[in-house]
Amino acid sequence: MTAACSNETAQGGASGTKAGGSSQADPATSEVPDGSQEEEEPPADPALAALVNKTHPLQNSYAPDDLVAIEVPTIFQNSEVNQLRKGAAEALKELFAGAEKDGYKLYARSGYRSYETQQALFADYVSREGEGAANRYSARAGQSEHQTGLAMDVTSDSVSKGLTEQFGETEEGRWLAENAHLYGFIIRYPKGREDITGYIYEPWHIRYLGNELATKVFESGLTYEEYLSGNEAS
Ligand SMILES: [Zn+2]
């Protein structure tokens, strides 16, 4: 069993939790932080800010042209998933160095995934779990942030290098949640926001947005979907 982005593993840490539900704040009434409605220079690379989810899929053919091998501890001997776009790879290296400086050892488990890889993984998941379950915990091809080359699944020894909700309770997971934005990443699928993001809580999945945008999203306390819709409304 796998989680939304952990399709290569057979463990089912995330499957027991029903995230989301009626405790969810109404996104329409969520406050937009001061300053978020200011005119801003568009990012040098608009793709860095791209929203990718179940209603905003990527084109089948999309593949980043600047993928590089990441230079941090990895888990799999898989050259595809051990890649990110260049800027994200550099930021990840700094993030891991920052964690190590504070005494925490992180591992990069799964980064870039091509459309074809995601297609095969989702089909495999459907065959084992059924389509309903698969769509909740995994992504259809084109709907995975991993295809952007800007998302990475991060783990630690304290959860046996797996992808499980427990990671959010570990010292490494807490450090990640508190510090990722300083390196340009956000925790993309926060707890209790399944009905907005479309995915269960994934404390291990980080998305690169660049330092400025990641910090704004972090400080807003919103999901990326809510953050963007707040800005659009301005
Ligand atoms: Zn992921």
mmCIF file of C-alpha atoms and ligand atoms in Angstrom:
data_model
loop_
_atom_site.group_PDB
_atom_site.id
_atom_site.type_symbol
_atom_site.label_atom_id
_atom_site.label_comp_id
_atom_site.label_asym_id
_atom_site.label_seq_id
_atom_site.Cartn_x
_atom_site.Cartn_y
_atom_site.Cartn_z
ATOM 1 C CA MET A 1 0.000 0.000 0.000
ATOM 2 C CA THR A 2 1.259 3.407 -0.767
ATOM 3 C CA ALA A 3 0.625 7.015 -0.052
ATOM 4 C CA ALA A 4 0.001 9.783 -2.543
ATOM 5 C CA CYS A 5 3.564 9.997 -3.604
ATOM 6 C CA SER A 6 5.254 6.950 -2.183
ATOM 7 C CA ASN A 7 4.247 4.530 -4.834
ATOM 8 C CA GLU A 8 7.447 2.589 -4.817
ATOM 9 C CA THR A 9 7.052 1.296 -1.287
ATOM 10 C CA ALA A 10 4.932 -1.517 0.022
ATOM 11 C CA GLN A 11 4.243 -0.041 3.410
ATOM 12 C CA GLY A 12 0.938 1.458 4.334
ATOM 13 C CA GLY A 13 1.660 3.963 7.045
ATOM 14 C CA ALA A 14 -0.671 6.562 5.714
ATOM 15 C CA SER A 15 -3.603 4.340 5.003
ATOM 16 C CA GLY A 16 -5.061 4.188 8.473
ATOM 17 C CA THR A 17 -5.770 7.845 8.840
ATOM 18 C CA LYS A 18 -8.792 9.644 7.577
ATOM 19 C CA ALA A 19 -7.557 13.151 7.151
ATOM 20 C CA GLY A 20 -9.839 16.031 6.383
ATOM 21 C CA GLY A 21 -13.440 16.043 7.440
ATOM 22 C CA SER A 22 -15.815 18.479 8.965
ATOM 23 C CA SER A 23 -13.302 20.203 11.225
ATOM 24 C CA GLN A 24 -11.941 21.909 8.172
ATOM 25 C CA ALA A 25 -12.100 25.678 8.187
ATOM 26 C CA ASP A 26 -14.038 27.166 5.330
ATOM 27 C CA PRO A 27 -11.431 28.287 2.823
ATOM 28 C CA ALA A 28 -13.686 31.081 1.665
ATOM 29 C CA THR A 29 -13.440 32.738 5.067
ATOM 30 C CA SER A 30 -9.752 32.195 5.583
ATOM 31 C CA GLU A 31 -7.836 35.381 6.041
ATOM 32 C CA VAL A 32 -5.388 36.499 3.461
ATOM 33 C CA PRO A 33 -2.290 37.857 5.186
ATOM 34 C CA ASP A 34 -1.358 41.478 4.811
ATOM 35 C CA GLY A 35 0.874 42.130 1.872
ATOM 36 C CA SER A 36 -0.223 39.142 -0.125
ATOM 37 C CA GLN A 37 -2.244 41.293 -2.480
ATOM 38 C CA GLU A 38 0.603 43.552 -3.504
ATOM 39 C CA GLU A 39 1.714 43.690 -7.080
ATOM 40 C CA GLU A 40 4.711 41.477 -7.476
ATOM 41 C CA GLU A 41 7.335 40.807 -10.051
ATOM 42 C CA PRO A 42 6.507 37.559 -11.790
ATOM 43 C CA PRO A 43 8.972 34.821 -10.927
ATOM 44 C CA ALA A 44 11.787 34.320 -13.395
ATOM 45 C CA ASP A 45 10.465 30.833 -13.993
ATOM 46 C CA PRO A 46 6.654 30.698 -13.728
ATOM 47 C CA ALA A 47 6.797 26.905 -13.518
ATOM 48 C CA LEU A 48 8.284 27.227 -10.039
ATOM 49 C CA ALA A 49 4.940 28.510 -8.792
ATOM 50 C CA ALA A 50 2.755 26.179 -10.856
ATOM 51 C CA LEU A 51 -0.177 24.582 -9.105
ATOM 52 C CA VAL A 52 -0.370 20.883 -9.904
ATOM 53 C CA ASN A 53 -3.158 18.792 -8.440
ATOM 54 C CA LYS A 54 -6.149 16.695 -9.405
ATOM 55 C CA THR A 55 -7.866 19.638 -11.090
ATOM 56 C CA HIS A 56 -4.707 21.248 -12.466
ATOM 57 C CA PRO A 57 -2.860 18.448 -14.259
ATOM 58 C CA LEU A 58 0.331 18.775 -16.215
ATOM 59 C CA GLN A 59 0.455 18.006 -19.906
ATOM 60 C CA ASN A 60 1.380 14.415 -20.615
ATOM 61 C CA SER A 61 4.416 15.522 -22.464
ATOM 62 C CA TYR A 62 5.730 17.846 -19.770
ATOM 63 C CA ALA A 63 9.200 17.052 -18.574
ATOM 64 C CA PRO A 64 11.578 19.567 -17.023
ATOM 65 C CA ASP A 65 14.679 20.274 -19.100
ATOM 66 C CA ASP A 66 17.017 20.968 -16.207
ATOM 67 C CA LEU A 67 16.838 17.811 -14.108
ATOM 68 C CA VAL A 68 20.001 16.979 -12.212
ATOM 69 C CA ALA A 69 21.062 14.222 -9.841
ATOM 70 C CA ILE A 70 20.523 15.262 -6.224
ATOM 71 C CA GLU A 71 23.532 15.421 -3.946
ATOM 72 C CA VAL A 72 22.041 14.244 -0.658
ATOM 73 C CA PRO A 73 21.625 10.793 0.946
ATOM 74 C CA THR A 74 19.140 8.725 -1.051
ATOM 75 C CA ILE A 75 17.470 5.354 -0.551
ATOM 76 C CA PHE A 76 16.809 3.866 -3.953
ATOM 77 C CA GLN A 77 19.177 2.921 -6.733
ATOM 78 C CA ASN A 78 16.889 4.646 -9.178
ATOM 79 C CA SER A 79 18.406 7.404 -11.220
ATOM 80 C CA GLU A 80 15.025 8.815 -12.216
ATOM 81 C CA VAL A 81 13.651 9.476 -8.738
ATOM 82 C CA ASN A 82 16.993 10.701 -7.461
ATOM 83 C CA GLN A 83 16.612 13.817 -9.582
ATOM 84 C CA LEU A 84 15.133 17.272 -9.185
ATOM 85 C CA ARG A 85 15.215 20.434 -11.222
ATOM 86 C CA LYS A 86 18.503 22.223 -10.748
ATOM 87 C CA GLY A 87 17.321 25.006 -8.449
ATOM 88 C CA ALA A 88 15.329 22.612 -6.308
ATOM 89 C CA ALA A 89 18.252 20.200 -6.103
ATOM 90 C CA GLU A 90 20.533 22.970 -4.876
ATOM 91 C CA ALA A 91 17.957 24.091 -2.328
ATOM 92 C CA LEU A 92 17.488 20.506 -1.145
ATOM 93 C CA LYS A 93 21.191 20.190 -0.548
ATOM 94 C CA GLU A 94 21.109 23.321 1.603
ATOM 95 C CA LEU A 95 18.056 22.070 3.459
ATOM 96 C CA PHE A 96 19.752 18.783 4.310
ATOM 97 C CA ALA A 97 22.885 20.631 5.407
ATOM 98 C CA GLY A 98 20.770 22.838 7.637
ATOM 99 C CA ALA A 99 19.106 19.800 9.180
ATOM 100 C CA GLU A 100 22.450 18.139 9.781
ATOM 101 C CA LYS A 101 23.760 21.274 11.434
ATOM 102 C CA ASP A 102 20.859 21.047 13.869
ATOM 103 C CA GLY A 103 21.571 17.355 14.437
ATOM 104 C CA TYR A 104 19.061 15.707 12.130
ATOM 105 C CA LYS A 105 19.797 13.232 9.389
ATOM 106 C CA LEU A 106 17.373 13.239 6.472
ATOM 107 C CA TYR A 107 17.075 11.024 3.416
ATOM 108 C CA ALA A 108 15.637 11.828 0.012
ATOM 109 C CA ARG A 109 13.356 8.999 -0.995
ATOM 110 C CA SER A 110 11.610 9.991 -4.205
ATOM 111 C CA GLY A 111 11.858 13.101 -6.343
ATOM 112 C CA TYR A 112 11.198 13.366 -10.056
ATOM 113 C CA ARG A 113 8.834 10.923 -11.661
ATOM 114 C CA SER A 114 7.998 10.941 -15.357
ATOM 115 C CA TYR A 115 4.449 10.770 -16.684
ATOM 116 C CA GLU A 116 5.059 7.194 -17.816
ATOM 117 C CA THR A 117 6.435 6.132 -14.450
ATOM 118 C CA GLN A 118 3.492 7.640 -12.617
ATOM 119 C CA GLN A 119 1.086 6.005 -15.052
ATOM 120 C CA ALA A 120 2.576 2.584 -14.377
ATOM 121 C CA LEU A 121 2.612 3.103 -10.611
ATOM 122 C CA PHE A 122 -0.997 4.247 -10.490
ATOM 123 C CA ALA A 123 -2.126 1.299 -12.604
ATOM 124 C CA ASP A 124 -0.299 -1.049 -10.271
ATOM 125 C CA TYR A 125 -1.916 0.577 -7.272
ATOM 126 C CA VAL A 126 -5.401 0.312 -8.789
ATOM 127 C CA SER A 127 -4.852 -3.365 -9.486
ATOM 128 C CA ARG A 128 -4.002 -3.987 -5.841
ATOM 129 C CA GLU A 129 -6.250 -1.558 -3.971
ATOM 130 C CA GLY A 130 -9.024 -0.522 -6.325
ATOM 131 C CA GLU A 131 -9.473 2.774 -8.048
ATOM 132 C CA GLY A 132 -11.171 4.607 -5.200
ATOM 133 C CA ALA A 133 -8.367 3.952 -2.767
ATOM 134 C CA ALA A 134 -5.735 4.578 -5.381
ATOM 135 C CA ASN A 135 -7.106 7.994 -6.216
ATOM 136 C CA ARG A 136 -7.019 9.028 -2.589
ATOM 137 C CA TYR A 137 -3.514 7.911 -1.811
ATOM 138 C CA SER A 138 -1.828 8.105 -5.149
ATOM 139 C CA ALA A 139 -1.841 10.359 -8.154
ATOM 140 C CA ARG A 140 -2.933 9.726 -11.684
ATOM 141 C CA ALA A 141 -0.340 10.455 -14.279
ATOM 142 C CA GLY A 142 -0.207 14.185 -14.941
ATOM 143 C CA GLN A 143 -1.617 14.992 -11.504
ATOM 144 C CA SER A 144 1.511 14.297 -9.492
ATOM 145 C CA GLU A 145 3.740 17.101 -8.304
ATOM 146 C CA HIS A 146 6.606 14.680 -8.722
ATOM 147 C CA GLN A 147 6.349 15.160 -12.495
ATOM 148 C CA THR A 148 7.339 18.810 -12.026
ATOM 149 C CA GLY A 149 10.768 17.879 -10.691
ATOM 150 C CA LEU A 150 10.055 20.226 -7.788
ATOM 151 C CA ALA A 151 8.767 17.750 -5.191
ATOM 152 C CA MET A 152 10.681 15.411 -2.924
ATOM 153 C CA ASP A 153 9.676 12.829 -0.351
ATOM 154 C CA VAL A 154 11.893 13.111 2.702
ATOM 155 C CA THR A 155 12.300 10.607 5.499
ATOM 156 C CA SER A 156 14.534 9.567 8.393
ATOM 157 C CA ASP A 157 15.883 6.585 10.295
ATOM 158 C CA SER A 158 13.318 7.174 13.047
ATOM 159 C CA VAL A 159 10.588 5.922 10.691
ATOM 160 C CA SER A 160 12.832 3.283 9.103
ATOM 161 C CA LYS A 161 13.267 5.481 6.043
ATOM 162 C CA GLY A 162 9.605 4.985 5.187
ATOM 163 C CA LEU A 163 6.822 7.367 4.259
ATOM 164 C CA THR A 164 4.391 7.381 7.112
ATOM 165 C CA GLU A 165 2.289 9.937 8.926
ATOM 166 C CA GLN A 166 4.407 9.208 12.010
ATOM 167 C CA PHE A 167 7.213 11.120 10.365
ATOM 168 C CA GLY A 168 5.380 14.330 11.268
ATOM 169 C CA GLU A 169 5.765 13.484 14.961
ATOM 170 C CA THR A 170 9.482 12.783 14.802
ATOM 171 C CA GLU A 171 12.149 15.370 15.566
ATOM 172 C CA GLU A 172 13.212 15.266 11.937
ATOM 173 C CA GLY A 173 9.657 15.758 10.711
ATOM 174 C CA ARG A 174 9.097 18.658 13.088
ATOM 175 C CA TRP A 175 12.323 20.261 12.012
ATOM 176 C CA LEU A 176 11.260 19.907 8.402
ATOM 177 C CA ALA A 177 7.849 21.466 9.021
ATOM 178 C CA GLU A 178 9.382 24.409 10.856
ATOM 179 C CA ASN A 179 12.317 25.070 8.561
ATOM 180 C CA ALA A 180 11.542 23.895 5.027
ATOM 181 C CA HIS A 181 10.331 27.325 3.923
ATOM 182 C CA LEU A 182 13.701 28.861 4.810
ATOM 183 C CA TYR A 183 15.120 26.771 1.990
ATOM 184 C CA GLY A 184 12.252 27.376 -0.422
ATOM 185 C CA PHE A 185 10.041 24.349 0.296
ATOM 186 C CA ILE A 186 6.586 23.876 1.792
ATOM 187 C CA ILE A 187 4.883 20.863 3.338
ATOM 188 C CA ARG A 188 2.451 20.506 0.497
ATOM 189 C CA TYR A 189 -0.241 18.307 2.087
ATOM 190 C CA PRO A 190 -0.906 19.491 5.639
ATOM 191 C CA LYS A 191 -2.924 17.618 8.219
ATOM 192 C CA GLY A 192 -6.692 17.933 8.005
ATOM 193 C CA ARG A 193 -6.718 19.589 4.568
ATOM 194 C CA GLU A 194 -7.504 16.571 2.474
ATOM 195 C CA ASP A 195 -10.677 18.129 1.118
ATOM 196 C CA ILE A 196 -8.667 21.057 -0.240
ATOM 197 C CA THR A 197 -5.465 19.453 -1.452
ATOM 198 C CA GLY A 198 -7.043 16.168 -2.503
ATOM 199 C CA TYR A 199 -4.457 14.220 -0.563
ATOM 200 C CA ILE A 200 -4.019 12.776 2.872
ATOM 201 C CA TYR A 201 -1.584 14.360 5.315
ATOM 202 C CA GLU A 202 1.904 13.861 3.976
ATOM 203 C CA PRO A 203 4.480 15.316 6.354
ATOM 204 C CA TRP A 204 7.218 13.917 4.125
ATOM 205 C CA HIS A 205 6.273 15.552 0.815
ATOM 206 C CA ILE A 206 7.918 18.912 0.208
ATOM 207 C CA ARG A 207 7.429 21.147 -2.809
ATOM 208 C CA TYR A 208 9.923 23.707 -3.981
ATOM 209 C CA LEU A 209 8.520 27.193 -4.582
ATOM 210 C CA GLY A 210 11.597 29.313 -3.970
ATOM 211 C CA ASN A 211 12.345 31.043 -0.670
ATOM 212 C CA GLU A 212 10.113 34.078 -1.067
ATOM 213 C CA LEU A 213 6.941 32.287 -2.094
ATOM 214 C CA ALA A 214 7.504 29.348 0.242
ATOM 215 C CA THR A 215 7.899 31.724 3.166
ATOM 216 C CA LYS A 216 4.706 33.570 2.256
ATOM 217 C CA VAL A 217 2.760 30.342 2.018
ATOM 218 C CA PHE A 218 4.246 29.097 5.290
ATOM 219 C CA GLU A 219 3.414 32.322 7.122
ATOM 220 C CA SER A 220 -0.130 32.326 5.728
ATOM 221 C CA GLY A 221 -0.829 28.987 7.351
ATOM 222 C CA LEU A 222 -2.825 28.090 4.244
ATOM 223 C CA THR A 223 -2.585 25.254 1.797
ATOM 224 C CA TYR A 224 -1.065 26.258 -1.521
ATOM 225 C CA GLU A 225 -4.506 25.986 -3.140
ATOM 226 C CA GLU A 226 -5.982 28.429 -0.612
ATOM 227 C CA TYR A 227 -3.028 30.756 -0.840
ATOM 228 C CA LEU A 228 -3.337 31.007 -4.602
ATOM 229 C CA SER A 229 -7.101 31.479 -4.617
ATOM 230 C CA GLY A 230 -6.713 34.280 -2.061
ATOM 231 C CA ASN A 231 -4.300 36.078 -4.321
ATOM 232 C CA GLU A 232 -6.455 35.554 -7.375
ATOM 233 C CA ALA A 233 -9.374 37.160 -5.570
ATOM 234 C CA SER A 234 -7.453 40.373 -4.997
HETATM 235 ZN ZN ZN B 1 5.571 12.965 -2.638
#
